[in-house]
PDB file of C-alpha atoms and ligand atoms in Angstrom:
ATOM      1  CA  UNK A  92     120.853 140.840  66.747  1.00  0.00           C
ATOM      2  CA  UNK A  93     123.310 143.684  67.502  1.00  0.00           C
ATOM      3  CA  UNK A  94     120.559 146.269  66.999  1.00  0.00           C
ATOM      4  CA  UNK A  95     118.320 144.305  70.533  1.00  0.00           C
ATOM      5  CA  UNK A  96     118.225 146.352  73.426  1.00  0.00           C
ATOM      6  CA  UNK A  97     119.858 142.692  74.718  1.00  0.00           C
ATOM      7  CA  UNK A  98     123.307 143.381  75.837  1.00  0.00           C
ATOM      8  CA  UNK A  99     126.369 141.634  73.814  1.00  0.00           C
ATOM      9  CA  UNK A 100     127.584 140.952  77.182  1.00  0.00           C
ATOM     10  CA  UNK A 101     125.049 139.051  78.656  1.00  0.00           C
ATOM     11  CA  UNK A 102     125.670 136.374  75.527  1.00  0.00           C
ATOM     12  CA  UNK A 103     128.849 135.584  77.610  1.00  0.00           C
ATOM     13  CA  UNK A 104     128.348 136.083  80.908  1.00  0.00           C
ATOM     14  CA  UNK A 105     128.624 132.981  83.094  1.00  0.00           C
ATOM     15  CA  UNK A 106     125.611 132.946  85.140  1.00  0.00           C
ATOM     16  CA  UNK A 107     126.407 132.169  89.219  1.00  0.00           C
ATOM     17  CA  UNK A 108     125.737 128.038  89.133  1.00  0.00           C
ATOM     18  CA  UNK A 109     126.169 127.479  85.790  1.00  0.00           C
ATOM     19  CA  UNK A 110     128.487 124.455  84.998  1.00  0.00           C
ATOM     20  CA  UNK A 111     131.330 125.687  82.582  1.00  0.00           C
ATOM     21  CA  UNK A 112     132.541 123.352  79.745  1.00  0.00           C
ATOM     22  CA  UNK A 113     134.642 125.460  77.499  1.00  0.00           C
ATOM     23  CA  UNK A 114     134.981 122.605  75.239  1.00  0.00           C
ATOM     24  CA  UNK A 115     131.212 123.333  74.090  1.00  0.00           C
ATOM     25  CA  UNK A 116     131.883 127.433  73.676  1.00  0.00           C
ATOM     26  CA  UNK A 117     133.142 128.135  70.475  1.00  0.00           C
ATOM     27  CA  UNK A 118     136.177 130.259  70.417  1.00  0.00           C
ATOM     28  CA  UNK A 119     135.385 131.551  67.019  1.00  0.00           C
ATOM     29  CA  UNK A 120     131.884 132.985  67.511  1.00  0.00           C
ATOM     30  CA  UNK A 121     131.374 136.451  66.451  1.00  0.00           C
ATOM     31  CA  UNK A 122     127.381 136.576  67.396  1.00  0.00           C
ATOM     32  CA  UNK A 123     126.357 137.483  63.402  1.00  0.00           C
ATOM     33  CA  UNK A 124     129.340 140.370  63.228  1.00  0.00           C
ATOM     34  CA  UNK A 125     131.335 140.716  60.428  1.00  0.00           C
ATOM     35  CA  UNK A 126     134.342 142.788  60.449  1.00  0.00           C
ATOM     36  CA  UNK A 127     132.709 145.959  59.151  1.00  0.00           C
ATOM     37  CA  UNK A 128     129.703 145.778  61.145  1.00  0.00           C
ATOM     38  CA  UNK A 129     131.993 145.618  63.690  1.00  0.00           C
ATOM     39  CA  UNK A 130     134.468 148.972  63.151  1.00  0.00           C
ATOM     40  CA  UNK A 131     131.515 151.120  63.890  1.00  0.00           C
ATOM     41  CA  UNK A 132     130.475 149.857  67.209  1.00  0.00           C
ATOM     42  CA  UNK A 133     134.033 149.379  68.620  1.00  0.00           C
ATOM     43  CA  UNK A 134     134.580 153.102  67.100  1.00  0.00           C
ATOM     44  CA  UNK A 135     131.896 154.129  68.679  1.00  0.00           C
ATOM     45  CA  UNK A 136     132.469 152.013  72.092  1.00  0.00           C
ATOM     46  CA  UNK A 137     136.295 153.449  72.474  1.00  0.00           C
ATOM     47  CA  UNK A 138     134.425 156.796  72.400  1.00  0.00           C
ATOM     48  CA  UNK A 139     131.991 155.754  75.411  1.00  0.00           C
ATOM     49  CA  UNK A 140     134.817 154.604  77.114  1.00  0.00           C
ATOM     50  CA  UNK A 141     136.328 158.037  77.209  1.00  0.00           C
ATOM     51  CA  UNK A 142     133.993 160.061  78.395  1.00  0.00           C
ATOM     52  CA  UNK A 143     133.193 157.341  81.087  1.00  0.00           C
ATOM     53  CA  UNK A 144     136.704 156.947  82.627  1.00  0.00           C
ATOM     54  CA  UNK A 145     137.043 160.540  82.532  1.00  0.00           C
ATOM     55  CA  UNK A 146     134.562 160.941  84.512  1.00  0.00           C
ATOM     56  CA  UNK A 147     135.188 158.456  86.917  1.00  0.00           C
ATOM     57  CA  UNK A 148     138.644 159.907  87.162  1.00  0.00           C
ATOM     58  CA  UNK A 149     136.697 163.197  88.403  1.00  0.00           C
ATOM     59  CA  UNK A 150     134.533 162.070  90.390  1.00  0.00           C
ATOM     60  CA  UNK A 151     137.099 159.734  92.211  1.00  0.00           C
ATOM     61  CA  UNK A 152     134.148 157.631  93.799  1.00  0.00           C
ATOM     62  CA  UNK A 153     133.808 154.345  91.712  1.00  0.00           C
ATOM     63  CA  UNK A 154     137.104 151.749  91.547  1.00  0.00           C
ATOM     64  CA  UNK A 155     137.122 149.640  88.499  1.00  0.00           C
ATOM     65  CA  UNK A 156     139.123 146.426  88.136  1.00  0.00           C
ATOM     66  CA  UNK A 157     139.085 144.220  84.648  1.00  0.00           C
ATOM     67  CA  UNK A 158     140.819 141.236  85.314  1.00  0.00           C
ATOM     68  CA  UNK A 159     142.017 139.050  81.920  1.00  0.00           C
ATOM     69  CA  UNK A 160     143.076 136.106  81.941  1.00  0.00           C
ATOM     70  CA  UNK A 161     143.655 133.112  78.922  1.00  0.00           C
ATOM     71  CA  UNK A 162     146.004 130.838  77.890  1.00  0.00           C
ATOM     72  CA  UNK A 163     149.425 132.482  76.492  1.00  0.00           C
ATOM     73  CA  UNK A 164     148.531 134.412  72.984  1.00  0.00           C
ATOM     74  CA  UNK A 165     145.106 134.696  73.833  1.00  0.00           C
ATOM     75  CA  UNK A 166     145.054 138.347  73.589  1.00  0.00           C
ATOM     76  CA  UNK A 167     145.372 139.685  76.975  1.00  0.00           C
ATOM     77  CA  UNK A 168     147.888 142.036  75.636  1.00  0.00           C
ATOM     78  CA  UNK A 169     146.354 143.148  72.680  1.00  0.00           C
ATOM     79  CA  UNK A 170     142.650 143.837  74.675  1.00  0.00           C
ATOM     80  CA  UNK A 171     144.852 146.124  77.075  1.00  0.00           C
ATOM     81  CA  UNK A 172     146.099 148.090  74.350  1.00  0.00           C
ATOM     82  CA  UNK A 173     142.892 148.338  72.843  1.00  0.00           C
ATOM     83  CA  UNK A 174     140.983 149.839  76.238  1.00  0.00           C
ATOM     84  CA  UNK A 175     143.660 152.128  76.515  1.00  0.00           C
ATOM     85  CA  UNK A 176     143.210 153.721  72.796  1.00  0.00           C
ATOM     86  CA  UNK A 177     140.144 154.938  75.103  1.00  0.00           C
ATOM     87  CA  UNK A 178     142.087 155.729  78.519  1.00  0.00           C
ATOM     88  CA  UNK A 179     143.709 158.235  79.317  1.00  0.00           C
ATOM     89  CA  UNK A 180     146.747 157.629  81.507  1.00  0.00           C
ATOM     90  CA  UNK A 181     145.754 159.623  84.688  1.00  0.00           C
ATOM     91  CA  UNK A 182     143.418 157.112  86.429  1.00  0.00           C
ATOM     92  CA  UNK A 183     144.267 153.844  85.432  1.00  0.00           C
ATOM     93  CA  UNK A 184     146.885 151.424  85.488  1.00  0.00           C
ATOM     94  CA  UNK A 185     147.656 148.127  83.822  1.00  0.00           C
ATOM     95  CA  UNK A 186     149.548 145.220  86.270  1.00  0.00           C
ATOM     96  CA  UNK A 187     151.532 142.087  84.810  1.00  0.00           C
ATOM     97  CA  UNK A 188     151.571 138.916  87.265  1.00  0.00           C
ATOM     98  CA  UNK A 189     154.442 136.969  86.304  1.00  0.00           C
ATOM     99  CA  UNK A 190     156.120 134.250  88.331  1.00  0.00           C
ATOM    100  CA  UNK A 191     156.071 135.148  92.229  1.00  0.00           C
ATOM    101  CA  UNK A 192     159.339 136.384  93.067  1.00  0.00           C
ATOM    102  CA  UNK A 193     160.785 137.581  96.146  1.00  0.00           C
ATOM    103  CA  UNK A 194     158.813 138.469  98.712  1.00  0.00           C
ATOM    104  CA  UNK A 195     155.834 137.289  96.984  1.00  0.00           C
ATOM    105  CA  UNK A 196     156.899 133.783  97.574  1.00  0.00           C
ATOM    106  CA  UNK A 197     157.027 134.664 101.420  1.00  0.00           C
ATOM    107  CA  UNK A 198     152.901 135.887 101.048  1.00  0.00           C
ATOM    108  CA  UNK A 199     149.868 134.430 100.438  1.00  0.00           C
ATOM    109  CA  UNK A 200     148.688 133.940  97.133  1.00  0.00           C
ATOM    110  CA  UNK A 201     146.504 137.595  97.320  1.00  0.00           C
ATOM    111  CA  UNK A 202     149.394 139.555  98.952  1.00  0.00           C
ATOM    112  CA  UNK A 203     150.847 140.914  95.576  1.00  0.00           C
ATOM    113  CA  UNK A 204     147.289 141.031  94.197  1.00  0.00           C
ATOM    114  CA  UNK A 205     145.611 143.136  96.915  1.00  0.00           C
ATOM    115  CA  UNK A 206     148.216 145.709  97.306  1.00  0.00           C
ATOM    116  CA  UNK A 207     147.508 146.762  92.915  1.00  0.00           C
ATOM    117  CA  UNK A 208     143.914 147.209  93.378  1.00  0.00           C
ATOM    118  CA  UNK A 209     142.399 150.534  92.229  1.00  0.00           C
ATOM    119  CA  UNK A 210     142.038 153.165  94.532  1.00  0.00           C
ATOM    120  CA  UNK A 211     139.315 155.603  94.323  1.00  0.00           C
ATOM    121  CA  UNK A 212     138.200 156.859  90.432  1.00  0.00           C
ATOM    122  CA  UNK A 213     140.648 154.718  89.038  1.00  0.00           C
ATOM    123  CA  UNK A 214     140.565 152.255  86.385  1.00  0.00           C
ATOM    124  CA  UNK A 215     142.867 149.033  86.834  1.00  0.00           C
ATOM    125  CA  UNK A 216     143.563 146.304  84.568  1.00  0.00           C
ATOM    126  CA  UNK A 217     144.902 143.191  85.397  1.00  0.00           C
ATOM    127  CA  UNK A 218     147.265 140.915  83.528  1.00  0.00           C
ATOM    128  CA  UNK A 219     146.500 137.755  84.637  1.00  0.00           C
ATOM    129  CA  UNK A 220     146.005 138.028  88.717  1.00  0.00           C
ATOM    130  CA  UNK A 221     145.350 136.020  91.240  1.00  0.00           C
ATOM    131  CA  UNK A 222     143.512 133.529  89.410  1.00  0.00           C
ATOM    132  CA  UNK A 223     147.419 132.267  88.780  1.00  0.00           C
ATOM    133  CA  UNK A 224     146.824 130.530  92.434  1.00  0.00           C
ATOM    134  CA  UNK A 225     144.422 128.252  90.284  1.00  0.00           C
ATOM    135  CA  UNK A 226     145.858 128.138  87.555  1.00  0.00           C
ATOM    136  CA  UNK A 227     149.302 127.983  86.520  1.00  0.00           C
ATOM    137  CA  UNK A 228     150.008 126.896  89.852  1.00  0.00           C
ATOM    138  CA  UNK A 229     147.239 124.151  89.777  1.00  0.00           C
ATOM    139  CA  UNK A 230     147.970 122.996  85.732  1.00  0.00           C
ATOM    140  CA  UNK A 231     151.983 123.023  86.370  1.00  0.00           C
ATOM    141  CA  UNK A 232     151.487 120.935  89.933  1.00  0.00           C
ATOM    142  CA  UNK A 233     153.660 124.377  91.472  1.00  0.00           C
ATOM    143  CA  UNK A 234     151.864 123.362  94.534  1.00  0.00           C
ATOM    144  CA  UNK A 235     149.399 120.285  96.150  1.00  0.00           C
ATOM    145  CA  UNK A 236     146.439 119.932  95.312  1.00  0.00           C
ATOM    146  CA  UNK A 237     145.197 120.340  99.231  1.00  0.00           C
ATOM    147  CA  UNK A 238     146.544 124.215  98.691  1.00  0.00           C
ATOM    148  CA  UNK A 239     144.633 125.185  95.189  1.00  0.00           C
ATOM    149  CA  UNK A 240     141.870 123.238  96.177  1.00  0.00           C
ATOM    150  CA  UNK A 241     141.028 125.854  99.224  1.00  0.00           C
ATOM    151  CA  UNK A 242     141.836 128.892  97.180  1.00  0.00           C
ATOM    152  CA  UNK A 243     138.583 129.057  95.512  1.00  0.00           C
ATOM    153  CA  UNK A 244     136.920 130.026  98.481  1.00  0.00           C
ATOM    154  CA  UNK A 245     139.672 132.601  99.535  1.00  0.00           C
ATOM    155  CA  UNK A 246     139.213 133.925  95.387  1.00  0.00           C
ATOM    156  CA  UNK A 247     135.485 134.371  96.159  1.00  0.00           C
ATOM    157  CA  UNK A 248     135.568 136.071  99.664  1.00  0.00           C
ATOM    158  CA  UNK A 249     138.453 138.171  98.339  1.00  0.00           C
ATOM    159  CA  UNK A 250     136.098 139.264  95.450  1.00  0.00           C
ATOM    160  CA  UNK A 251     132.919 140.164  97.811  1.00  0.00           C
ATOM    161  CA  UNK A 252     135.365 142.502 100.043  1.00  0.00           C
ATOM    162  CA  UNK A 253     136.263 144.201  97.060  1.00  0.00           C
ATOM    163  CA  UNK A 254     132.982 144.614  95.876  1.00  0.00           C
ATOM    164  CA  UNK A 255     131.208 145.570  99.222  1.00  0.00           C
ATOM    165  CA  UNK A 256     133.943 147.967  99.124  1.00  0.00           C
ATOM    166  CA  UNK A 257     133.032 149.831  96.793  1.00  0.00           C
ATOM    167  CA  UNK A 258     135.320 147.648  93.556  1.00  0.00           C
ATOM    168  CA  UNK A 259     133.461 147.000  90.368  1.00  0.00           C
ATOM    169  CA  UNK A 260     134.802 143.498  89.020  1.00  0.00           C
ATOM    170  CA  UNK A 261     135.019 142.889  85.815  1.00  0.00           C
ATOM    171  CA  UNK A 262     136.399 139.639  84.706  1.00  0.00           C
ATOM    172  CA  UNK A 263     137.329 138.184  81.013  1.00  0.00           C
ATOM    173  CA  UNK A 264     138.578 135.044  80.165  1.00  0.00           C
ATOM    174  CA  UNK A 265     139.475 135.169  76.553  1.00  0.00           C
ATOM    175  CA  UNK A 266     138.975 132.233  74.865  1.00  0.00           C
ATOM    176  CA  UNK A 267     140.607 130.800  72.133  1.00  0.00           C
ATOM    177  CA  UNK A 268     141.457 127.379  70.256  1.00  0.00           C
ATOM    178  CA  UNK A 269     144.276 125.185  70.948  1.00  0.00           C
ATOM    179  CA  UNK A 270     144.453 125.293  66.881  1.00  0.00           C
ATOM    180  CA  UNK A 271     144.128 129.414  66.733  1.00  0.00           C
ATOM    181  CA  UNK A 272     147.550 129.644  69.230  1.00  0.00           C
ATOM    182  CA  UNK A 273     149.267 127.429  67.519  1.00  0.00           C
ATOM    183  CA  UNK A 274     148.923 129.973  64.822  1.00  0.00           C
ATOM    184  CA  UNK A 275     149.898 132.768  66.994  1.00  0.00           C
ATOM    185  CA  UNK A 276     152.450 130.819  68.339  1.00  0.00           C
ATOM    186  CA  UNK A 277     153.719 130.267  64.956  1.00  0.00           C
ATOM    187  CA  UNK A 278     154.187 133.823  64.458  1.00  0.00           C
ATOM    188  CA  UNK A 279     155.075 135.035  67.224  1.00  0.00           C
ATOM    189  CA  UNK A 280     158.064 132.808  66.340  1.00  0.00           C
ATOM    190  CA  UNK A 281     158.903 134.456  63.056  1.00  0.00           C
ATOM    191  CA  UNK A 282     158.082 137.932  64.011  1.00  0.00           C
ATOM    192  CA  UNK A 283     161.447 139.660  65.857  1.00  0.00           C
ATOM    193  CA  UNK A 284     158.819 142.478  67.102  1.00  0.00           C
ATOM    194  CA  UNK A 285     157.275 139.595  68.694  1.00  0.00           C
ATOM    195  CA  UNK A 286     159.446 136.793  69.087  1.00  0.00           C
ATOM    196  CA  UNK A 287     160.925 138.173  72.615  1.00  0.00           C
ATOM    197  CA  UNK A 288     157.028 137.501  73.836  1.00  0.00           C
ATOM    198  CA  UNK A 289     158.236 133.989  73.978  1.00  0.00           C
ATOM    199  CA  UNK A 290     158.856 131.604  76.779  1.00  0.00           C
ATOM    200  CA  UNK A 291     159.166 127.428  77.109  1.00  0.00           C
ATOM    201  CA  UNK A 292     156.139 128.342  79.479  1.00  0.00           C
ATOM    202  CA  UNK A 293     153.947 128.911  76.672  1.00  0.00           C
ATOM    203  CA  UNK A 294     153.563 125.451  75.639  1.00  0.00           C
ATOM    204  CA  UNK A 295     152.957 124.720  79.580  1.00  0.00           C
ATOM    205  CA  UNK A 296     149.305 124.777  78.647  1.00  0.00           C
ATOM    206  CA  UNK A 297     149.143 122.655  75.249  1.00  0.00           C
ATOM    207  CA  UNK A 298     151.019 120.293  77.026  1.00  0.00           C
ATOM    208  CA  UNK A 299     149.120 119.498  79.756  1.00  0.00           C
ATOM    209  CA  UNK A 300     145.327 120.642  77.537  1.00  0.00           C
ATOM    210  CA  UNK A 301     143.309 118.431  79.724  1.00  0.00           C
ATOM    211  CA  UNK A 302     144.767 119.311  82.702  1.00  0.00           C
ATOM    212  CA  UNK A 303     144.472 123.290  81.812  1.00  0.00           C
ATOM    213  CA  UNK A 304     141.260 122.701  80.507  1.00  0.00           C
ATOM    214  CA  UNK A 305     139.616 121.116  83.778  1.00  0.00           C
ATOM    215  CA  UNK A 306     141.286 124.162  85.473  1.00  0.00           C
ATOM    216  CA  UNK A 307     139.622 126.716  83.751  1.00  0.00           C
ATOM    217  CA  UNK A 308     136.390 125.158  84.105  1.00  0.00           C
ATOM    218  CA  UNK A 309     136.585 124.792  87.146  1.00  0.00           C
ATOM    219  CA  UNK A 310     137.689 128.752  87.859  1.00  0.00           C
ATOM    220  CA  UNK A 311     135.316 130.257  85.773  1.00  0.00           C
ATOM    221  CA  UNK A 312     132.668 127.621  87.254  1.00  0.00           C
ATOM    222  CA  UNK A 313     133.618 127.972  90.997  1.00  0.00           C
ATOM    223  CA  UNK A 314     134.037 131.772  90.808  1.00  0.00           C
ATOM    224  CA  UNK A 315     131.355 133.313  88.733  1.00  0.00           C
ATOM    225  CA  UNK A 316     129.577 135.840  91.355  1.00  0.00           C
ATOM    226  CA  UNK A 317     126.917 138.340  91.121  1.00  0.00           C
ATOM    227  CA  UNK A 318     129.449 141.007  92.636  1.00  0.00           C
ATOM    228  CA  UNK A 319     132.323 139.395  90.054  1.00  0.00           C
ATOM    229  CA  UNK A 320     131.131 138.040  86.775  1.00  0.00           C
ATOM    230  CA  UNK A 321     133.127 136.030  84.891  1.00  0.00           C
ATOM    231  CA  UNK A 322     132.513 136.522  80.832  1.00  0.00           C
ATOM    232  CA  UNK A 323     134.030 134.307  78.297  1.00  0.00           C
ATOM    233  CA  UNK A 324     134.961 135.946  75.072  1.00  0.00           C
ATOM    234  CA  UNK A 325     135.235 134.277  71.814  1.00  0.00           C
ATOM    235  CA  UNK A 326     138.784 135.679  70.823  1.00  0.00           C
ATOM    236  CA  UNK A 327     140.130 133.240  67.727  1.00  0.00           C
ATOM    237  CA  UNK A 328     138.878 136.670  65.710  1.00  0.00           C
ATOM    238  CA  UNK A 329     140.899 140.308  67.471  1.00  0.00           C
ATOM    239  CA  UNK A 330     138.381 142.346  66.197  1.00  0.00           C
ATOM    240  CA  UNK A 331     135.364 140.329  67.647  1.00  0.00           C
ATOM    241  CA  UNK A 332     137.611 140.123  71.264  1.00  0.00           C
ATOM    242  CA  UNK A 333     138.132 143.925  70.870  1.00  0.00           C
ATOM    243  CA  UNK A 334     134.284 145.140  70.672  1.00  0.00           C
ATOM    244  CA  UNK A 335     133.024 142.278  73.202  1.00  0.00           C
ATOM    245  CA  UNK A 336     135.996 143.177  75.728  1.00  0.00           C
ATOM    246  CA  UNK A 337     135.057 147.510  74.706  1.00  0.00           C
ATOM    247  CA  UNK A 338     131.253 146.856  74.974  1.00  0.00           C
ATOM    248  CA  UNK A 339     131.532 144.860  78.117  1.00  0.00           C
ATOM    249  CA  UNK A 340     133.539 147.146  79.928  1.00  0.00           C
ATOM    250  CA  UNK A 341     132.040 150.159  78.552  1.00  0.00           C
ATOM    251  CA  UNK A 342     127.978 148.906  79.785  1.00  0.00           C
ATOM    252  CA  UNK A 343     129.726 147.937  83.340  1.00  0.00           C
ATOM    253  CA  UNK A 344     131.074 151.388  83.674  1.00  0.00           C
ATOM    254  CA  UNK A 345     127.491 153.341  82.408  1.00  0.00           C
ATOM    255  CA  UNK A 346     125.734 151.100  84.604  1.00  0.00           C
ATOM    256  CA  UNK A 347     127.117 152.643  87.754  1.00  0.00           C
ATOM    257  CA  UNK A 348     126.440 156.470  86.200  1.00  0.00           C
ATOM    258  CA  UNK A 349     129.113 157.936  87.100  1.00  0.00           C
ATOM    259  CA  UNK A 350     128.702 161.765  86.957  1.00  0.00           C
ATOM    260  CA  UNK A 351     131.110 164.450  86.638  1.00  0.00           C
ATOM    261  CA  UNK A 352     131.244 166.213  90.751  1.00  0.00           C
ATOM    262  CA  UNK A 353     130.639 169.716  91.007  1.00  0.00           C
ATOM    263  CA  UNK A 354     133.168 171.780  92.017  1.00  0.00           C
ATOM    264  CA  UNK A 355     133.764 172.705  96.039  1.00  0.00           C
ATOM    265  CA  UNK A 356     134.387 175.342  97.216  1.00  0.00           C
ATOM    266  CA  UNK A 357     132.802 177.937  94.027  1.00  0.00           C
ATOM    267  CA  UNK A 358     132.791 181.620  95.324  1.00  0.00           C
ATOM    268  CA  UNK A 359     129.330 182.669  94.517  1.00  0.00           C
ATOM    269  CA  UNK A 360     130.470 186.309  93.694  1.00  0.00           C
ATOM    270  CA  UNK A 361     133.455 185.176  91.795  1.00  0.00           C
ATOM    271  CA  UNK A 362     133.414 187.452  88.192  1.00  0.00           C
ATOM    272  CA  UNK A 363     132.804 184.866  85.319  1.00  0.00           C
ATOM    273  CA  UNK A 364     132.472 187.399  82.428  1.00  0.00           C
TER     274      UNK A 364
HETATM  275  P1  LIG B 591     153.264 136.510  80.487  1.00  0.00           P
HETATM  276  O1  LIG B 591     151.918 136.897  81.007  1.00  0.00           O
HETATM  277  O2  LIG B 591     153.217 135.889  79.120  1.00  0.00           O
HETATM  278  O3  LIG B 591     154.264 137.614  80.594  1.00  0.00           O
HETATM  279  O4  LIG B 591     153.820 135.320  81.406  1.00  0.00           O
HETATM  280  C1  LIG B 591     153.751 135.355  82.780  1.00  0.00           C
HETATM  281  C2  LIG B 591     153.994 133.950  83.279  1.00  0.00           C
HETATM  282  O5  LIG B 591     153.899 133.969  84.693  1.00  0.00           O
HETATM  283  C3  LIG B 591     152.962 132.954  82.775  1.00  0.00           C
HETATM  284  O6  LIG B 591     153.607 131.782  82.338  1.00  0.00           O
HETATM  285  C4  LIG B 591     152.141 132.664  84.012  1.00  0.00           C
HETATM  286  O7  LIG B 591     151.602 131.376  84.018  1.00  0.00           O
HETATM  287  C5  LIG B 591     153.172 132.850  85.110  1.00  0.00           C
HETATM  288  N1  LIG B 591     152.552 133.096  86.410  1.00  0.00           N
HETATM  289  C6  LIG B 591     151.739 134.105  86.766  1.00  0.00           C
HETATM  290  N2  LIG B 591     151.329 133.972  88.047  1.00  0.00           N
HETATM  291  C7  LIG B 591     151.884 132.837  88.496  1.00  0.00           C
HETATM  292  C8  LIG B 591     151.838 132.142  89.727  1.00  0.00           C
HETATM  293  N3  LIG B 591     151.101 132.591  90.745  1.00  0.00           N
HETATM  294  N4  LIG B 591     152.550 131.018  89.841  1.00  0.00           N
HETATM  295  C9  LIG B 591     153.276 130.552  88.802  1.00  0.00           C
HETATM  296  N5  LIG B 591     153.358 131.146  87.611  1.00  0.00           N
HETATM  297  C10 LIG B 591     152.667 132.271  87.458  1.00  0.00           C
HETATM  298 MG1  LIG B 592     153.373 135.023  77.628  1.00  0.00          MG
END
């Protein structure tokens, strides 16, 4: 299966239209990987991703944005460190959206959102974004229903002047099992290195599973474009979550061939030797 000229990601994309039931997509799906077959092509992904955000670095023409989102240990951090064993600093940038504060609360759900995305040849990566509006905001009642219920179309409209713009969206949901975080949770718990990771807020969504539940389905149904993809990664398994998040990215990147500029300005009698 790996060896088909089939992409991995097109196993999870979410096709524009397509109802999504995450209850039927199984978190723990690793597409007939094992770990070691895996090493090789994440090696060899990380390696792709390089040379390609070098290049859109120097070309400065392309803007990238990878939006994550998941329920709380799903592995958003972990995928962002893993991206940027490929990255180098210069040209991309990864943004945390925690609780509005401030002057956030005085904006429009996109406010904060719009003024972090990537500028020219850079490479951003969202932690969580505004997807929050439909989200934590929807599953912990933060706001009526009258006001989430709009934002869809705002999400999607949002997306397309991005994308018109000149933004390639990339968008991962990473899903895992309500059984899986309680493991994570578990050891987050016991680990000090991680334990500070914790917050009452990360039981908001085991609490309230159906609620969450109908709230990702219904973001990942709504707002599943052809400019804005949403994929939805198996993640109970790190290493599985790390080469579908690296080969997704990587084939979204190479699609747009990016190509290193020439350089201006090159005195044609200028001594080289
Ligand atoms: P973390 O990503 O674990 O650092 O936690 C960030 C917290 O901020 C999570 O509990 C999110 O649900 C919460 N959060 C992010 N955006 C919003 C929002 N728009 N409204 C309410 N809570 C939010
Ligand atoms: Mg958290």
């Amino acid at each position: 299966m790996h060896g088909s000229p089939q992409r991995l990601g097109d196993a999870f994309r979410v096709a524009p239209g397509t109802s999504v039931r995450l209850a039927t997509m199984d978190p723990g799906a690793t597409l007939g990987f094992d770990k070691d077959a895996a090493r090789d092509r994440t090696a060899a992904d990380l390696d792709r991703l390089e040379v390609l955000q070098e290049t859109v670095w120097a070309e400065h023409r392309h803007r990238i944005l990878i939006v994550l989102q998941g329920i709380d240990t799903a592995g958003k951090d972990g995928a962002i460190r893993h991206l940027m064993r490929a990255f180098n600093a210069m040209g991309v940038r990864a943004v945390p959206f925690g609780v509005p504060v401030g002057p956030e609360l005085a904006h429009d759900f996109l406010w904060r959102v719009h003024a972090q995305v990537p500028g020219d040849g850079e490479i951003v990566i969202f932690n969580r974004s505004h997807y929050e509006g439909v989200l934590a905001e929807r599953i912990g009642e933060l706001v009526p229903e009258a006001t989430w219920a709009r934002r869809y179309d705002a999400i999607n409209a949002f997306e397309r002047l991005l994308a018109v713009e000149g933004t390639t969206i990339i968008k991962l949901f990473l899903h895992i099992s309500p059984a899986e975080q309680l493991e994570r949770l578990r050891a987050r718990l016991a680990d000090p290195a991680k334990r500070w990771k914790f917050r009452r807020s990360d039981l908001r969504d085991r609490e309230r599973w159906d609620v969450a539940i109908a709230a990702f389905d219904d973001a990942l149904t709504r707002c599943s474009t052809a400019e804005a993809p949403w994929y939805v990664i198996p993640s109970d398994h790190k290493w599985f979550r790390n080469l579908a998040v690296g080969t997704i990215v990587a084939d979204a990147i190479e699609a747009l061939q990016p190509a290193f500029p020439e350089p201006e300005g090159l005195p044609a009698d200028l001594p080289l030797s």
